[in-house]
GROMACS .gro file of C-alpha atoms in nm:
model
  174
    1MET     CA    1   8.658  -4.385  15.374
    2LEU     CA    2   8.913  -4.317  15.101
    3GLY     CA    3   8.732  -4.002  14.992
    4ALA     CA    4   8.731  -3.876  15.351
    5ALA     CA    5   9.102  -3.959  15.375
    6HIS     CA    6   9.179  -3.742  15.071
    7SER     CA    7   8.975  -3.458  15.221
    8ALA     CA    8   9.167  -3.484  15.550
    9LYS     CA    9   9.498  -3.493  15.363
   10ASN     CA   10   9.397  -3.181  15.168
   11ARG     CA   11   9.336  -3.009  15.504
   12GLY     CA   12   9.697  -3.085  15.602
   13ILE     CA   13   9.635  -3.389  15.823
   14ASP     CA   14   9.892  -3.669  15.814
   15VAL     CA   15   9.689  -3.956  15.663
   16VAL     CA   16   9.830  -4.306  15.608
   17VAL     CA   17   9.672  -4.624  15.474
   18GLY     CA   18   9.736  -4.909  15.716
   19TYR     CA   19   9.530  -5.175  15.543
   20ILE     CA   20   9.277  -5.165  15.261
   21GLU     CA   21   9.120  -5.474  15.106
   22PRO     CA   22   9.112  -5.364  14.741
   23HIS     CA   23   8.965  -5.685  14.591
   24THR     CA   24   9.139  -5.551  14.278
   25ARG     CA   25   8.858  -5.298  14.240
   26PRO     CA   26   8.974  -5.036  13.987
   27LYS     CA   27   8.788  -4.753  14.162
   28THR     CA   28   8.934  -4.848  14.500
   29MET     CA   29   9.281  -4.874  14.353
   30ALA     CA   30   9.240  -4.529  14.195
   31LEU     CA   31   9.133  -4.378  14.529
   32LEU     CA   32   9.450  -4.513  14.691
   33GLN     CA   33   9.660  -4.299  14.458
   34GLY     CA   34   9.825  -4.011  14.641
   35LEU     CA   35   9.792  -4.171  14.985
   36GLU     CA   36  10.092  -4.310  15.173
   37GLN     CA   37  10.050  -4.684  15.231
   38LEU     CA   38  10.221  -4.894  15.493
   39PRO     CA   39  10.346  -5.231  15.377
   40ASN     CA   40  10.133  -5.525  15.483
   41PHE     CA   41  10.257  -5.805  15.700
   42GLN     CA   42  10.287  -6.106  15.468
   43LEU     CA   43  10.274  -6.464  15.589
   44GLU     CA   44  10.183  -6.812  15.484
   45TYR     CA   45   9.898  -6.985  15.664
   46ASN     CA   46   9.782  -7.337  15.574
   47GLY     CA   47   9.971  -7.311  15.246
   48ILE     CA   48   9.807  -6.982  15.145
   49LYS     CA   49   9.993  -6.651  15.121
   50LEU     CA   50   9.807  -6.387  15.319
   51ARG     CA   51   9.838  -6.013  15.373
   52GLU     CA   52   9.760  -5.878  15.718
   53PHE     CA   53   9.766  -5.537  15.877
   54ASP     CA   54  10.106  -5.458  16.031
   55ILE     CA   55  10.017  -5.296  16.362
   56ASP     CA   56  10.381  -5.247  16.462
   57ALA     CA   57  10.454  -5.048  16.143
   58ALA     CA   58  10.146  -4.833  16.214
   59LEU     CA   59  10.249  -4.768  16.575
   60GLN     CA   60  10.601  -4.677  16.465
   61ARG     CA   61  10.475  -4.443  16.187
   62LYS     CA   62  10.206  -4.288  16.415
   63PRO     CA   63  10.010  -4.080  16.160
   64GLY     CA   64   9.733  -3.838  16.247
   65ILE     CA   65   9.477  -4.064  16.079
   66LEU     CA   66   9.524  -4.427  15.988
   67LEU     CA   67   9.292  -4.613  15.751
   68VAL     CA   68   9.224  -4.974  15.849
   69ASP     CA   69   8.960  -5.159  15.648
   70GLU     CA   70   8.730  -5.438  15.772
   71LEU     CA   71   8.683  -5.377  16.144
   72ALA     CA   72   8.526  -5.720  16.206
   73HIS     CA   73   8.811  -5.915  16.041
   74THR     CA   74   8.955  -6.214  16.225
   75ASN     CA   75   9.333  -6.201  16.218
   76VAL     CA   76   9.542  -6.509  16.147
   77ILE     CA   77   9.682  -6.690  16.450
   78SER     CA   78  10.033  -6.538  16.435
   79CYS     CA   79   9.900  -6.180  16.473
   80ARG     CA   80   9.916  -6.005  16.811
   81HIS     CA   81   9.537  -5.976  16.843
   82GLU     CA   82   9.265  -6.220  16.747
   83LYS     CA   83   9.043  -5.952  16.592
   84ARG     CA   84   9.113  -5.638  16.393
   85TYR     CA   85   8.896  -5.429  16.626
   86GLN     CA   86   9.150  -5.514  16.898
   87ASP     CA   87   9.428  -5.381  16.674
   88ILE     CA   88   9.230  -5.062  16.635
   89GLU     CA   89   9.175  -5.031  17.010
   90GLU     CA   90   9.553  -5.047  17.056
   91LEU     CA   91   9.601  -4.777  16.790
   92LEU     CA   92   9.344  -4.551  16.954
   93ASN     CA   93   9.511  -4.601  17.292
   94ALA     CA   94   9.839  -4.493  17.129
   95GLY     CA   95   9.676  -4.166  17.018
   96ILE     CA   96   9.619  -4.255  16.653
   97ASP     CA   97   9.282  -4.165  16.501
   98VAL     CA   98   9.145  -4.445  16.285
   99TYR     CA   99   8.905  -4.451  15.993
  100THR     CA  100   8.762  -4.799  15.945
  101THR     CA  101   8.477  -4.981  15.773
  102ILE     CA  102   8.218  -5.234  15.878
  103ASN     CA  103   7.902  -5.381  15.731
  104VAL     CA  104   7.603  -5.348  15.961
  105GLN     CA  105   7.550  -5.725  15.988
  106HIS     CA  106   7.886  -5.755  16.166
  107ILE     CA  107   7.762  -5.557  16.469
  108GLU     CA  108   7.666  -5.815  16.731
  109SER     CA  109   7.326  -5.675  16.832
  110LEU     CA  110   7.219  -5.622  16.469
  111ASN     CA  111   7.338  -5.956  16.334
  112ASP     CA  112   7.016  -6.151  16.395
  113THR     CA  113   6.797  -5.872  16.259
  114VAL     CA  114   7.000  -5.840  15.940
  115ALA     CA  115   7.012  -6.221  15.905
  116SER     CA  116   6.632  -6.239  15.932
  117ILE     CA  117   6.607  -5.994  15.641
  118THR     CA  118   6.888  -6.122  15.421
  119GLY     CA  119   6.892  -6.489  15.514
  120VAL     CA  120   7.267  -6.466  15.575
  121LEU     CA  121   7.422  -6.515  15.918
  122VAL     CA  122   7.778  -6.384  15.944
  123HIS     CA  123   8.024  -6.520  16.196
  124GLU     CA  124   8.274  -6.234  16.210
  125ARG     CA  125   8.125  -5.983  16.452
  126ILE     CA  126   8.228  -5.701  16.678
  127PRO     CA  127   8.087  -5.643  17.025
  128ASP     CA  128   7.849  -5.349  17.046
  129PHE     CA  129   8.082  -5.159  17.280
  130VAL     CA  130   8.337  -5.125  16.998
  131PHE     CA  131   8.081  -4.957  16.773
  132ASP     CA  132   7.941  -4.752  17.062
  133ARG     CA  133   8.285  -4.600  17.131
  134ALA     CA  134   8.314  -4.448  16.784
  135ASN     CA  135   8.343  -4.069  16.784
  136GLN     CA  136   8.173  -4.046  16.446
  137VAL     CA  137   7.983  -4.290  16.227
  138GLU     CA  138   7.890  -4.235  15.866
  139LEU     CA  139   7.621  -4.466  15.734
  140VAL     CA  140   7.663  -4.543  15.366
  141ASP     CA  141   7.359  -4.708  15.213
  142ILE     CA  142   7.267  -4.801  14.862
  143GLU     CA  143   6.949  -4.918  14.693
  144PRO     CA  144   6.951  -5.295  14.625
  145GLN     CA  145   6.937  -5.256  14.247
  146ASP     CA  146   7.225  -5.007  14.256
  147LEU     CA  147   7.431  -5.258  14.456
  148ILE     CA  148   7.349  -5.532  14.207
  149ASN     CA  149   7.457  -5.300  13.925
  150ARG     CA  150   7.788  -5.233  14.105
  151PHE     CA  151   7.845  -5.609  14.134
  152GLN     CA  152   7.763  -5.664  13.767
  153GLU     CA  153   7.993  -5.379  13.658
  154GLY     CA  154   8.286  -5.527  13.853
  155ASP     CA  155   8.301  -5.245  14.108
  156VAL     CA  156   8.281  -5.480  14.408
  157TYR     CA  157   8.438  -5.816  14.321
  158LYS     CA  158   8.583  -5.999  14.025
  159GLU     CA  159   8.322  -6.169  13.803
  160LYS     CA  160   8.320  -6.511  13.973
  161GLN     CA  161   8.308  -6.364  14.326
  162ALA     CA  162   8.040  -6.118  14.218
  163ARG     CA  163   7.820  -6.398  14.083
  164GLN     CA  164   7.857  -6.596  14.407
  165ALA     CA  165   7.782  -6.291  14.620
  166LEU     CA  166   7.474  -6.204  14.416
  167GLN     CA  167   7.345  -6.561  14.447
  168ASN     CA  168   7.429  -6.615  14.813
  169PHE     CA  169   7.427  -6.277  14.987
  170PHE     CA  170   7.240  -6.022  14.782
  171PRO     CA  171   6.941  -6.182  14.613
  172LEU     CA  172   6.647  -5.954  14.542
  173ARG     CA  173   6.348  -6.070  14.745
  174THR     CA  174   5.994  -5.974  14.658
   0.00000   0.00000   0.00000
């Protein structure tokens, strides 16, 4: 998504980052360089400081393309919409094109199939109609060993999170 954003910017399109979950990934942080970023909405929820997408700032800025990571995300209670896909629907209705990301297991009709393969059932999902409305979808896939290597090299999560993910979500099955 960030690479496509740079390409669009190089073509003269007004591209703005609305929300990216960097997980302190060095390669992600590097790809954010040169892109305008909106400030996140910061709040405290159950004693934890959280960053959320600021939909009002995005609507006020109204770029040609807005990047909003994690389509299936559940917003905290004080946000206008329960789910991020609802934020994105509002942006689209306001005439803002959106680039977003989603893992395939978060699509409602594919959730059970992916869970039967991976052994992991996710609870954050989007209805199929949200995915079906997309003007363009780019499938990004990676071989399991390459993904494991990315985890081990710190390209996905910090060391502790990477270990947990490899044990719980991405075990190699034979």
